[in-house]
Short mmCIF file of C-alpha atoms and ligand atoms in Angstrom, two decimals:
data_model
loop_
_atom_site.label_atom_id
_atom_site.label_comp_id
_atom_site.label_asym_id
_atom_site.label_seq_id
_atom_site.Cartn_x
_atom_site.Cartn_y
_atom_site.Cartn_z
CA MET A 1 395.08 311.91 36.70
CA GLU A 2 392.22 314.43 37.16
CA SER A 3 392.36 317.96 35.84
CA LYS A 4 392.19 320.72 38.51
CA ARG A 5 389.24 322.90 37.84
CA ALA A 6 388.25 325.64 40.41
CA ARG A 7 386.31 328.80 40.86
CA LEU A 8 388.51 331.78 40.34
CA ASP A 9 387.81 333.51 43.71
CA ARG A 10 388.45 330.21 45.62
CA PHE A 11 391.65 329.55 43.66
CA ILE A 12 393.10 333.11 44.49
CA SER A 13 392.06 332.80 48.10
CA VAL A 14 393.72 329.36 48.60
CA LYS A 15 396.81 330.44 46.62
CA THR A 16 397.34 333.80 48.45
CA SER A 17 395.62 333.28 51.73
CA ILE A 18 393.57 336.33 51.11
CA ASN A 19 390.00 335.93 52.38
CA ARG A 20 387.37 335.26 49.90
CA LYS A 21 385.64 338.66 50.62
CA HIS A 22 388.80 340.60 49.85
CA VAL A 23 389.39 338.52 46.85
CA ARG A 24 386.03 339.67 45.45
CA LEU A 25 387.01 343.17 46.00
CA LEU A 26 390.19 342.79 44.05
CA LEU A 27 388.25 341.15 41.31
CA ALA A 28 385.75 343.97 41.29
CA LYS A 29 388.59 346.55 40.97
CA GLY A 30 389.90 344.78 37.89
CA LEU A 31 393.12 343.64 39.49
CA VAL A 32 392.94 340.07 38.31
CA GLU A 33 393.75 338.83 34.76
CA VAL A 34 393.06 335.36 33.45
CA ASP A 35 394.81 334.50 30.15
CA GLY A 36 395.71 338.11 29.55
CA LYS A 37 392.13 339.45 30.06
CA VAL A 38 390.76 341.30 33.01
CA ALA A 39 388.44 338.87 34.99
CA ARG A 40 385.73 340.22 37.31
CA ASP A 41 383.51 337.18 37.53
CA ILE A 42 383.93 335.16 40.78
CA ASP A 43 382.20 332.28 39.18
CA GLN A 44 384.60 331.96 36.35
CA ILE A 45 385.99 328.50 36.24
CA ILE A 46 389.73 328.05 35.73
CA ASP A 47 391.85 324.96 35.15
CA GLU A 48 395.49 324.14 35.66
CA PHE A 49 396.37 325.71 32.30
CA SER A 50 394.75 329.07 33.03
CA HIS A 51 397.32 331.84 33.37
CA VAL A 52 396.36 333.94 36.48
CA CYS A 53 397.74 337.16 37.53
CA LEU A 54 396.98 339.29 40.59
CA GLU A 55 398.16 342.96 40.45
CA GLY A 56 400.79 341.87 37.89
CA GLU A 57 402.08 338.94 40.13
CA ILE A 58 401.76 335.54 38.34
CA LEU A 59 399.84 333.04 40.52
CA GLN A 60 399.78 330.31 37.84
CA ALA A 61 401.35 329.89 34.40
CA ASN A 62 401.46 326.21 33.57
CA THR A 63 401.34 325.17 29.87
CA PRO A 64 400.06 321.89 28.59
CA SER A 65 402.68 319.39 27.10
CA TYR A 66 402.09 316.39 25.09
CA VAL A 67 404.97 314.07 24.12
CA MET A 68 405.39 310.97 21.93
CA LEU A 69 408.08 308.56 22.98
CA HIS A 70 409.26 305.35 21.12
CA LYS A 71 409.47 303.30 24.22
CA PRO A 72 412.30 300.65 23.99
CA ILE A 73 412.12 297.07 25.58
CA GLY A 74 413.63 296.97 28.96
CA VAL A 75 412.53 300.58 30.09
CA VAL A 76 409.79 300.81 32.68
CA SER A 77 406.53 302.69 32.28
CA ALA A 78 406.80 304.62 35.51
CA THR A 79 408.08 307.91 36.72
CA VAL A 80 410.48 306.37 39.29
CA ASP A 81 411.85 302.89 39.72
CA ASP A 82 414.64 301.43 41.87
CA LYS A 83 415.77 298.75 39.37
CA HIS A 84 415.16 299.98 35.84
CA LYS A 85 415.54 303.02 33.69
CA THR A 86 412.15 304.78 33.42
CA VAL A 87 410.55 306.47 30.33
CA ILE A 88 410.97 309.79 32.20
CA ASP A 89 414.72 309.19 32.25
CA LEU A 90 414.64 309.09 28.45
CA LEU A 91 413.02 312.45 27.91
CA THR A 92 414.77 315.66 27.20
CA HIS A 93 411.71 317.80 27.73
CA LYS A 94 412.36 320.52 30.19
CA ASP A 95 409.21 319.96 32.36
CA LYS A 96 409.40 316.11 32.06
CA HIS A 97 408.85 315.64 35.82
CA SER A 98 405.36 317.21 35.50
CA LEU A 99 404.38 314.61 32.96
CA HIS A 100 402.24 311.41 33.60
CA ILE A 101 401.90 308.35 31.38
CA VAL A 102 398.91 307.88 29.16
CA GLY A 103 398.43 304.20 29.13
CA ARG A 104 401.35 302.00 30.39
CA LEU A 105 403.26 299.52 28.36
CA ASP A 106 404.95 296.47 29.95
CA LEU A 107 408.56 296.35 30.40
CA ASN A 108 409.09 294.04 27.38
CA THR A 109 406.66 295.96 25.21
CA SER A 110 407.97 298.61 22.74
CA GLY A 111 406.38 301.38 20.74
CA LEU A 112 404.10 304.40 21.23
CA LEU A 113 404.00 305.83 24.67
CA LEU A 114 402.26 309.25 25.19
CA LEU A 115 402.93 311.44 28.12
CA THR A 116 401.33 314.73 29.27
CA ASN A 117 400.55 317.04 32.09
CA ASP A 118 396.96 317.37 30.87
CA GLY A 119 394.69 315.11 32.91
CA ARG A 120 391.58 315.76 31.00
CA TRP A 121 393.25 314.81 27.60
CA SER A 122 394.77 311.56 29.05
CA LYS A 123 391.45 310.51 30.54
CA ARG A 124 389.67 310.97 27.29
CA LEU A 125 392.21 308.86 25.50
CA MET A 126 392.22 305.99 27.81
CA SER A 127 388.60 305.57 29.24
CA PRO A 128 386.90 302.69 27.39
CA GLU A 129 383.75 304.98 26.91
CA HIS A 130 385.52 307.06 24.36
CA LYS A 131 386.50 304.13 22.35
CA VAL A 132 389.96 305.25 21.33
CA ALA A 133 391.66 302.39 19.37
CA LYS A 134 395.17 301.29 20.48
CA LEU A 135 396.70 299.24 17.81
CA TYR A 136 399.39 296.64 18.54
CA ARG A 137 401.73 294.38 16.46
CA VAL A 138 401.91 290.99 18.09
CA THR A 139 404.54 288.24 17.46
CA LEU A 140 403.53 284.80 18.91
CA LYS A 141 405.44 281.68 19.73
CA ASN A 142 402.99 279.27 17.94
CA PRO A 143 401.09 279.57 14.73
CA LEU A 144 397.80 281.52 14.66
CA ASP A 145 394.58 280.44 13.09
CA VAL A 146 391.28 282.15 12.17
CA SER A 147 389.47 280.99 15.36
CA TYR A 148 391.30 283.71 17.24
CA ILE A 149 389.43 286.35 15.19
CA ASN A 150 386.08 285.47 16.59
CA ALA A 151 387.36 284.85 20.18
CA PHE A 152 388.91 288.44 20.30
CA ALA A 153 385.70 289.98 18.66
CA ALA A 154 383.41 288.22 21.19
CA GLY A 155 385.35 289.37 24.20
CA MET A 156 386.99 287.36 27.04
CA TYR A 157 385.82 286.97 30.61
CA PHE A 158 388.59 287.92 33.04
CA GLU A 159 387.68 286.43 36.51
CA PHE A 160 390.23 288.48 38.43
CA GLU A 161 388.56 291.82 37.40
CA ASP A 162 385.09 290.20 36.83
CA ILE A 163 384.81 291.95 33.43
CA THR A 164 384.41 290.84 29.76
CA THR A 165 386.88 292.58 27.47
CA LEU A 166 385.38 294.88 24.79
CA PRO A 167 385.21 293.51 21.25
CA ALA A 168 388.74 293.59 19.86
CA LYS A 169 389.76 293.41 16.28
CA LEU A 170 392.40 290.83 15.30
CA GLU A 171 394.02 290.73 11.83
CA ILE A 172 396.27 287.91 10.86
CA ILE A 173 399.39 289.13 8.94
CA ASP A 174 401.20 285.82 8.84
CA GLU A 175 401.51 282.64 10.71
CA TYR A 176 403.06 284.14 13.76
CA THR A 177 402.06 287.81 13.48
CA ALA A 178 398.81 289.74 14.12
CA LEU A 179 397.64 293.23 14.48
CA VAL A 180 395.35 293.71 17.42
CA SER A 181 393.24 296.79 18.04
CA LEU A 182 391.88 297.28 21.63
CA MET A 183 389.43 299.95 22.88
CA GLU A 184 390.71 299.58 26.49
CA GLY A 185 393.92 298.82 28.29
CA ARG A 186 393.39 296.03 30.92
CA TYR A 187 396.38 294.70 32.83
CA HIS A 188 398.62 292.55 30.48
CA GLN A 189 395.60 292.49 28.31
CA ILE A 190 397.04 291.16 25.01
CA LYS A 191 399.24 288.62 26.70
CA ARG A 192 396.23 287.28 28.75
CA MET A 193 394.10 287.18 25.69
CA PHE A 194 396.65 285.01 23.71
CA GLY A 195 397.11 283.05 26.98
CA ARG A 196 393.67 281.71 26.43
CA PHE A 197 395.06 279.88 23.34
CA ARG A 198 398.10 278.87 25.25
CA ASN A 199 400.10 280.90 22.73
CA PRO A 200 402.80 283.14 24.40
CA VAL A 201 403.44 286.55 23.15
CA VAL A 202 407.16 286.89 22.15
CA GLY A 203 406.99 290.45 20.80
CA LEU A 204 404.69 293.23 21.45
CA HIS A 205 404.78 296.77 19.82
CA ARG A 206 402.26 299.60 20.12
CA ILE A 207 401.85 301.28 16.65
CA SER A 208 399.23 303.99 17.36
CA VAL A 209 396.68 305.43 19.87
CA GLY A 210 393.67 306.80 18.03
CA ASN A 211 395.05 308.82 15.12
CA ILE A 212 398.34 309.37 16.79
CA VAL A 213 400.75 307.01 14.98
CA LEU A 214 404.50 306.49 16.09
CA ASP A 215 406.84 308.10 13.71
CA SER A 216 408.82 305.53 11.72
CA ASP A 217 411.97 307.70 12.07
CA LEU A 218 411.82 307.89 15.87
CA VAL A 219 414.31 305.42 17.02
CA PRO A 220 413.67 303.59 20.34
CA GLY A 221 414.41 305.94 23.21
CA GLN A 222 413.67 309.11 21.18
CA SER A 223 410.76 311.48 21.72
CA ARG A 224 409.09 314.54 20.22
CA LEU A 225 406.42 316.92 21.09
CA LEU A 226 402.90 316.23 19.44
CA THR A 227 401.71 318.67 16.89
CA ALA A 228 398.57 320.72 17.64
CA GLY A 229 396.69 318.54 15.12
CA GLU A 230 397.58 315.38 16.88
CA VAL A 231 396.60 316.68 20.18
CA SER A 232 393.14 317.91 19.04
CA GLU A 233 392.40 314.63 17.11
N1 URA B 1 398.89 294.36 26.51
C1 URA B 1 399.88 293.66 27.19
O1 URA B 1 399.81 292.49 27.53
N2 URA B 1 400.95 294.41 27.50
C2 URA B 1 401.16 295.72 27.02
O2 URA B 1 402.19 296.34 27.32
C3 URA B 1 399.99 296.31 26.38
C4 URA B 1 398.94 295.58 26.11
#
């Protein structure tokens, strides 16, 4: 989801159907306010969260929202679905329909799911270049051994996408449980990586995304707004 940045004069013209020449006049007369301050510069760049008023009339007043949800198993990471309950159905947030999902989880995966209406923020968290770690607890059908550690660190070639996965960290917790940290989120990535060992994943739970850790007291299905500190981290 891309953020919507625009030049102020163009934004007002599109929003009001007033021609650009007249918009410049209104700006020069000091009749436009951006975030509570008079704006005279036609080149000013605004985004979807800039509050814009023309002669006291609000043209745009969106506020960014950031939500943490404990996604339960059996709920689909989508905004609409014919068959299953969606993660949006679980939210109590008043503007929940304006939110998008930051990194989907499979139907049978539980754990931390982030939602926002801020496209720039979600892009930063999810793009592999930013190297934000996503930490998962994985339960396997068959016993693990240390050979998995190097295979995950070396990366695996996925023919379908013609990519090699970025180095991933695998820590063995016990015979059937591992912690896996990924810097990316390819389709069914963890299941496919363990699939190379013919070892089916029987439980998958996302613990954290970067420094944002799922609250231990948030029961499956519950959500809360992120703190300003979590958003800026
Ligand atoms: N990897 C998977 O296979 N599934 C998920 O839901 C997340 C990561």
